Amino acid sequence: MTASRRTRGPGLVGLHVVTGGRYEPSRNHFDFVTSVCLANPGLERTGLTPEQRRVLELCQPGALSVAEVGAYLELPLSVLRILLADLMERGHITTNGKFYAVQTADRQLLEAVLEGLHNL
Amino acid sequence: MRGSTTSNPAEGTYLRGDETTVKILVAGPFSVGKTTFIGTMSQIRPLKTEEVMTAASTAVDDLRGRPDKHETTVALDFGRLSLNDKLVLYLFGAPGQERFFPILSHLAHGALGALVLVDTRHLAQSYPVMGVVEQLGLSYAIAVNQFPDSPPYTADELRAAMDLPADAPLVFCDARDQPSSKQALIRLVSYLLTLLPESTP
Ligand SMILES: Nc1nc2c(ncn2[C@@H]2O[C@H](COP(=O)(O)OP(=O)(O)OP(=O)(O)O)[C@@H](O)[C@H]2O)c(=O)[nH]1
Ligand SMILES: [Mg+2]
């Protein structure tokens, strides 16, 4: 058997060095799983970047999460969040209202997740 | 091809937009089976997204008075499951390296918990990952992926070696097998429920 974790434990040494590196997404309110959909499909799209237009075209048929939009458009999420924040300010998109996914899962939510898994 | 990119979303990919979306991290060391697990459970074709992290590097640079900024890109693969009409679960593969901590910390924000995949042929490789997940503040269950040449450790032996808290679940799991992978998630979420303060209805 391999040495145990605590005795071996190279683990956390140096972690503070890593976290000391700052990470500041410019628009950090778009979580990976925040869902994005069009707020006003008829809105004039002048003044938008090509990437922003691609976001709107992608979301024309319905909603997708931020992570999915990033994957389909091959945009790093750090870039996508900035585009999305701007689209939101201009009234083009709306979200499922959870800028962040649930902070602390409550019992009702976890029970629904559990039941959903059982039913798969 | 796993986790490939572009091409348009398939039929049934779009959500309404009013669903509650939740996420669970599938963490583990290199080649343990994270992508396989996500592919097994996902109802959409697994996707890959990129996150870029700009990190000021070590204290040495700070001493020189010019913090050296550098960018790290991490590819995160993920899958999606509709748990009911109003609830969608995303599973994100989380590479366990400590240097990805800033990105993982962002990904972990608001996550329900983590499933830590373990390969007992290289058990010690999981220790730093467990450390990272603990540092992220996520509650987790251990899923031991069984490979043909895995040594036949018992759950108790593994628990002792990993220094697992008595209440944390440890399950044996085949990431290629849906019922087995599903069971690992069920054990995790059941465990998360036990961590909640007693409800007073
Ligand atoms: N026997 C067995 N093989 C597995 C299991 N899970 C994954 N594998 C195999 O292990 C190999 C690596 O699996 P991946 O899913 O790519 O692992 P990963 O953790 O995503 O790897 P990286 O992203 O490169 O770190 C593949 O050949 C899988 O078929 C398992 O539970 N049992
Ligand atoms: Mg992988």
Coordinates of C-alpha atoms and ligand atoms in Angstrom, one line a residue:
Chain A
M1 CA 0.0 0.0 0.0
T2 CA 1.2 3.5 -0.8
A3 CA 2.1 5.8 2.0
S4 CA -0.9 7.5 3.6
R5 CA -2.0 10.9 2.5
R6 CA -1.2 12.8 5.7
T7 CA 2.3 11.3 6.1
R8 CA 3.1 11.8 2.5
G9 CA 1.1 15.0 2.0
P10 CA 3.1 17.3 -0.3
G11 CA -0.4 18.6 -0.9
L12 CA -1.1 22.1 0.3
V13 CA 2.4 23.4 0.7
G14 CA 2.7 26.3 -1.8
L15 CA -1.0 26.6 -2.4
H16 CA -1.1 30.1 -0.9
V17 CA 1.5 31.0 -3.5
V18 CA -0.8 29.9 -6.2
T19 CA -3.9 31.6 -4.8
G20 CA -1.7 34.7 -4.3
G21 CA -1.8 35.0 -8.1
R22 CA -4.9 37.1 -8.6
Y23 CA -7.8 35.9 -10.7
E24 CA -10.2 38.6 -11.7
P25 CA -12.7 37.8 -14.4
S26 CA -13.8 41.1 -15.6
R27 CA -17.5 40.1 -15.4
N28 CA -17.5 37.4 -12.8
H29 CA -21.2 37.4 -12.4
F30 CA -21.7 35.0 -15.3
D31 CA -21.2 31.7 -13.8
F32 CA -20.3 28.6 -15.9
V33 CA -23.9 27.4 -15.5
T34 CA -25.8 30.6 -15.8
S35 CA -28.2 30.2 -18.7
V36 CA -28.3 32.9 -21.3
C37 CA -31.2 33.6 -23.7
L38 CA -32.3 36.4 -26.0
A39 CA -34.2 39.1 -24.3
N40 CA -35.3 40.9 -27.4
P41 CA -34.6 39.1 -30.7
G42 CA -35.9 42.0 -32.7
L43 CA -33.4 44.5 -31.2
E44 CA -31.1 46.3 -33.7
R45 CA -27.7 44.7 -33.7
T46 CA -25.6 47.5 -35.0
G47 CA -22.6 48.4 -32.9
L48 CA -22.0 44.8 -31.9
T49 CA -18.8 42.8 -32.4
P50 CA -18.9 39.8 -34.7
E51 CA -18.5 37.6 -31.7
Q52 CA -21.5 39.2 -30.0
R53 CA -23.6 38.6 -33.1
R54 CA -22.5 35.0 -33.1
V55 CA -23.6 34.7 -29.5
L56 CA -27.0 36.0 -30.4
E57 CA -27.3 33.8 -33.4
L58 CA -26.3 30.7 -31.3
C59 CA -29.0 31.6 -28.8
Q60 CA -31.7 32.3 -31.3
P61 CA -33.4 28.9 -30.9
G62 CA -33.2 28.9 -27.1
A63 CA -31.2 29.2 -23.9
L64 CA -27.7 27.7 -23.3
S65 CA -25.3 27.9 -20.3
V66 CA -22.3 30.2 -20.4
A67 CA -20.1 27.2 -20.6
E68 CA -22.0 25.8 -23.6
V69 CA -21.9 29.1 -25.4
G70 CA -18.1 29.2 -24.8
A71 CA -17.7 25.7 -26.1
Y72 CA -19.8 26.1 -29.3
L73 CA -18.2 29.5 -30.2
E74 CA -14.7 28.4 -29.0
L75 CA -14.3 31.5 -26.9
P76 CA -12.5 31.4 -23.6
L77 CA -14.9 32.1 -20.8
S78 CA -12.9 35.1 -19.6
V79 CA -13.5 36.8 -22.9
L80 CA -17.1 35.5 -23.3
R81 CA -18.1 37.0 -19.9
I82 CA -17.1 40.5 -21.1
L83 CA -19.1 40.1 -24.3
L84 CA -22.1 38.8 -22.4
A85 CA -22.0 41.6 -19.8
D86 CA -22.1 44.1 -22.7
L87 CA -24.9 42.3 -24.5
M88 CA -26.9 42.3 -21.2
E89 CA -26.4 46.0 -20.7
R90 CA -27.6 46.7 -24.2
G91 CA -30.7 44.6 -23.6
H92 CA -30.0 41.8 -26.0
I93 CA -29.8 38.9 -23.5
T94 CA -31.2 37.9 -20.2
T95 CA -30.1 35.1 -17.8
N96 CA -31.9 32.7 -15.6
G97 CA -31.4 35.1 -12.8
K98 CA -28.7 33.2 -11.1
F99 CA -25.6 35.2 -11.7
Y100 CA -24.1 32.6 -9.5
A101 CA -25.4 29.1 -9.2
V102 CA -26.9 28.4 -5.8
Q103 CA -24.6 29.4 -3.0
T104 CA -25.6 27.0 -0.4
A105 CA -27.7 24.1 -1.6
D106 CA -30.8 23.8 0.4
R107 CA -32.5 20.5 1.3
Q108 CA -35.2 20.9 -1.3
L109 CA -32.8 21.4 -4.1
L110 CA -30.5 18.5 -3.1
E111 CA -33.5 16.2 -2.7
A112 CA -34.7 17.1 -6.2
V113 CA -31.2 16.4 -7.6
L114 CA -31.2 13.0 -5.8
E115 CA -34.6 12.1 -7.1
G116 CA -33.6 13.2 -10.6
L117 CA -30.5 10.9 -10.4
H118 CA -32.5 8.0 -9.2
N119 CA -34.9 8.5 -12.1
L120 CA -32.3 8.5 -14.8
Chain B
M1 CA -13.8 11.8 -30.5
R2 CA -14.4 13.0 -27.0
G3 CA -15.2 16.5 -25.9
S4 CA -14.8 17.9 -29.3
T5 CA -15.6 21.5 -30.0
T6 CA -17.7 23.5 -32.5
S7 CA -20.4 22.4 -34.9
N8 CA -23.9 23.5 -34.1
P9 CA -25.9 22.3 -31.1
A10 CA -27.9 19.2 -31.8
E11 CA -31.6 18.9 -31.5
G12 CA -32.8 19.0 -27.9
T13 CA -29.7 21.0 -26.8
Y14 CA -31.5 24.2 -26.0
L15 CA -33.0 25.0 -22.7
R16 CA -36.0 27.1 -22.0
G17 CA -33.9 29.5 -19.9
D18 CA -35.8 29.3 -16.7
E19 CA -34.4 26.0 -15.4
T20 CA -32.4 25.9 -12.2
T21 CA -28.8 25.0 -13.2
V22 CA -26.5 23.3 -10.7
K23 CA -23.0 21.8 -11.1
I24 CA -20.9 19.1 -9.6
L25 CA -17.1 18.8 -10.1
V26 CA -15.6 15.5 -11.3
A27 CA -12.1 15.9 -10.0
G28 CA -9.1 13.6 -10.2
P29 CA -5.5 13.2 -11.3
F30 CA -4.3 12.7 -14.9
S31 CA -6.0 10.0 -16.8
V32 CA -8.1 8.7 -14.0
G33 CA -11.3 8.6 -16.0
K34 CA -12.9 12.1 -15.6
T35 CA -13.7 12.5 -19.3
T36 CA -15.0 9.0 -19.5
F37 CA -17.3 9.5 -16.4
I38 CA -18.7 12.7 -17.9
G39 CA -19.3 11.1 -21.3
T40 CA -21.1 8.2 -19.6
M41 CA -23.4 10.4 -17.7
S42 CA -24.0 13.3 -20.1
Q43 CA -27.2 13.6 -22.1
I44 CA -25.6 16.0 -24.5
R45 CA -22.4 15.4 -26.5
P46 CA -19.7 16.3 -24.0
L47 CA -18.2 19.7 -24.7
K48 CA -15.0 21.4 -23.9
T49 CA -14.6 25.0 -22.7
E50 CA -11.6 27.1 -22.0
E51 CA -10.8 29.3 -19.1
V52 CA -7.8 31.6 -19.0
M53 CA -6.1 32.5 -15.8
T54 CA -3.7 35.4 -15.4
A55 CA -1.6 34.8 -12.4
A56 CA 1.1 37.0 -11.0
S57 CA 3.9 34.5 -10.3
T58 CA 6.1 33.9 -7.3
A59 CA 7.4 36.0 -4.5
V60 CA 10.7 36.1 -6.3
D61 CA 9.2 38.3 -8.9
D62 CA 7.6 40.5 -6.3
L63 CA 10.9 41.1 -4.7
R64 CA 12.3 42.3 -7.9
G65 CA 9.3 44.7 -8.0
R66 CA 7.9 43.6 -11.3
P67 CA 5.5 40.8 -10.8
D68 CA 5.7 38.6 -13.9
K69 CA 2.2 38.1 -15.2
H70 CA 1.6 35.0 -17.2
E71 CA -1.5 33.3 -18.6
T72 CA -2.5 29.7 -18.2
T73 CA -5.3 28.2 -20.2
V74 CA -7.2 25.3 -18.8
A75 CA -9.6 23.2 -20.9
L76 CA -12.5 22.0 -18.9
D77 CA -14.7 19.3 -20.3
F78 CA -18.3 19.1 -19.2
G79 CA -21.6 17.3 -19.7
R80 CA -25.2 18.0 -18.9
L81 CA -28.1 16.1 -17.6
S82 CA -31.7 17.2 -17.2
L83 CA -32.9 15.9 -13.8
N84 CA -36.4 17.0 -14.3
D85 CA -38.3 19.6 -16.2
K86 CA -36.9 22.5 -14.2
L87 CA -33.5 21.2 -13.0
V88 CA -30.3 20.8 -15.0
L89 CA -27.1 19.3 -13.7
Y90 CA -23.7 20.1 -15.2
L91 CA -20.7 17.9 -14.6
F92 CA -17.3 19.5 -15.0
G93 CA -14.1 17.7 -15.3
A94 CA -11.6 19.3 -12.9
P95 CA -7.9 18.7 -13.4
G96 CA -6.5 18.4 -9.9
Q97 CA -3.2 20.3 -10.3
E98 CA -2.7 23.0 -7.7
R99 CA -1.5 25.5 -10.2
F100 CA -5.1 25.6 -11.6
F101 CA -6.4 26.5 -8.3
P102 CA -7.7 30.0 -9.3
I103 CA -9.8 28.6 -12.1
L104 CA -11.0 25.7 -10.0
S105 CA -12.0 28.0 -7.3
H106 CA -14.1 29.9 -9.8
L107 CA -15.6 26.7 -11.1
A108 CA -16.2 25.5 -7.6
H109 CA -18.1 28.6 -6.6
G110 CA -21.7 27.5 -6.0
A111 CA -21.0 23.9 -6.9
L112 CA -23.0 21.3 -4.9
G113 CA -19.9 19.2 -4.3
A114 CA -17.3 17.1 -5.9
L115 CA -16.7 13.5 -6.9
V116 CA -13.0 12.7 -6.6
L117 CA -12.0 9.9 -8.9
V118 CA -9.2 7.7 -7.7
D119 CA -7.0 5.1 -9.4
T120 CA -5.6 2.8 -6.8
R121 CA -2.6 1.9 -9.0
H122 CA -1.4 5.5 -8.3
L123 CA -3.1 6.3 -5.1
A124 CA -0.8 9.0 -4.0
Q125 CA -1.6 11.0 -7.1
S126 CA -5.0 11.6 -5.7
Y127 CA -3.8 13.2 -2.4
P128 CA -3.0 16.6 -3.9
V129 CA -6.4 16.6 -5.7
M130 CA -8.2 15.8 -2.4
G131 CA -6.2 18.7 -0.8
V132 CA -7.3 21.1 -3.6
V133 CA -10.9 20.0 -3.3
E134 CA -10.8 20.4 0.5
Q135 CA -9.2 23.8 0.0
L136 CA -12.0 24.8 -2.4
G137 CA -14.4 24.1 0.5
L138 CA -16.3 21.4 -1.4
S139 CA -17.7 18.4 0.2
Y140 CA -16.8 15.3 -1.7
A141 CA -17.2 11.5 -2.2
I142 CA -14.4 9.2 -3.4
A143 CA -15.1 7.1 -6.5
V144 CA -12.5 4.4 -7.0
N145 CA -12.2 3.5 -10.7
Q146 CA -11.2 -0.1 -11.1
F147 CA -8.7 -1.0 -13.7
P148 CA -7.8 -4.6 -14.7
D149 CA -4.5 -4.4 -12.9
S150 CA -5.7 -2.4 -9.9
P151 CA -4.4 -3.9 -6.6
P152 CA -7.3 -5.5 -4.6
Y153 CA -7.4 -3.0 -1.7
T154 CA -10.4 -3.1 0.5
A155 CA -12.4 0.0 1.2
D156 CA -11.1 0.2 4.7
E157 CA -7.5 0.0 3.5
L158 CA -8.1 2.8 1.1
R159 CA -9.9 4.9 3.7
A160 CA -7.0 4.6 6.0
A161 CA -4.5 5.5 3.4
M162 CA -6.5 8.5 2.2
D163 CA -7.2 9.6 5.7
L164 CA -10.9 9.9 4.8
P165 CA -13.3 11.3 7.3
A166 CA -15.5 8.5 8.6
D167 CA -18.7 9.8 7.1
A168 CA -17.3 10.6 3.6
P169 CA -18.5 8.0 1.1
L170 CA -16.1 5.8 -0.8
V171 CA -17.6 3.8 -3.7
F172 CA -16.1 1.6 -6.3
C173 CA -17.1 2.7 -9.8
D174 CA -16.6 2.0 -13.4
A175 CA -16.6 5.3 -15.2
R176 CA -17.6 3.5 -18.5
D177 CA -20.7 2.1 -16.9
Q178 CA -23.8 4.3 -16.5
P179 CA -25.5 2.5 -13.5
S180 CA -22.2 2.4 -11.7
S181 CA -21.4 6.1 -12.4
K182 CA -24.9 7.1 -11.5
Q183 CA -24.6 5.3 -8.2
A184 CA -21.5 7.2 -7.4
L185 CA -23.3 10.5 -7.9
I186 CA -26.2 9.3 -5.8
R187 CA -23.9 8.5 -3.0
L188 CA -22.3 11.9 -3.2
V189 CA -25.6 13.8 -3.2
S190 CA -27.0 11.6 -0.4
Y191 CA -23.9 12.5 1.6
L192 CA -24.4 16.2 0.9
L193 CA -27.9 15.9 2.3
T194 CA -26.6 14.5 5.5
L195 CA -24.3 17.5 5.9
L196 CA -27.2 20.0 6.0
P197 CA -28.3 21.2 9.4
E198 CA -31.5 19.4 10.5
S199 CA -34.5 21.0 9.0
T200 CA -37.2 22.2 11.2
P201 CA -40.3 22.0 9.0
Ligands
LIG1 N1 -11.1 -0.2 -16.5 C1 -11.5 1.1 -16.5 N2 -11.0 2.0 -17.4 C2 -11.4 3.3 -17.3 C3 -12.3 3.7 -16.3 N3 -12.4 5.1 -16.5 C4 -11.7 5.4 -17.6 N4 -11.0 4.3 -18.1 C5 -10.1 4.4 -19.2 O1 -9.0 5.1 -18.7 C6 -8.5 6.0 -19.8 C7 -8.4 7.4 -19.4 O2 -9.7 7.9 -19.2 P1 -10.1 9.4 -19.4 O3 -11.6 9.5 -19.1 O4 -9.5 10.0 -20.6 O5 -9.3 10.1 -18.1 P2 -9.2 11.7 -17.7 O6 -9.3 11.7 -16.2 O7 -10.2 12.4 -18.4 O8 -7.8 12.0 -18.3 P3 -7.1 13.4 -18.5 O9 -8.2 14.4 -18.9 O10 -6.1 13.2 -19.5 O11 -6.5 13.8 -17.1 C8 -9.4 5.7 -21.0 O12 -8.7 4.8 -21.8 C9 -10.6 5.1 -20.4 O13 -11.3 4.2 -21.2 C10 -12.8 2.8 -15.4 O14 -13.6 3.1 -14.5 N5 -12.4 1.5 -15.5
MG2 MG -10.0 14.2 -19.6

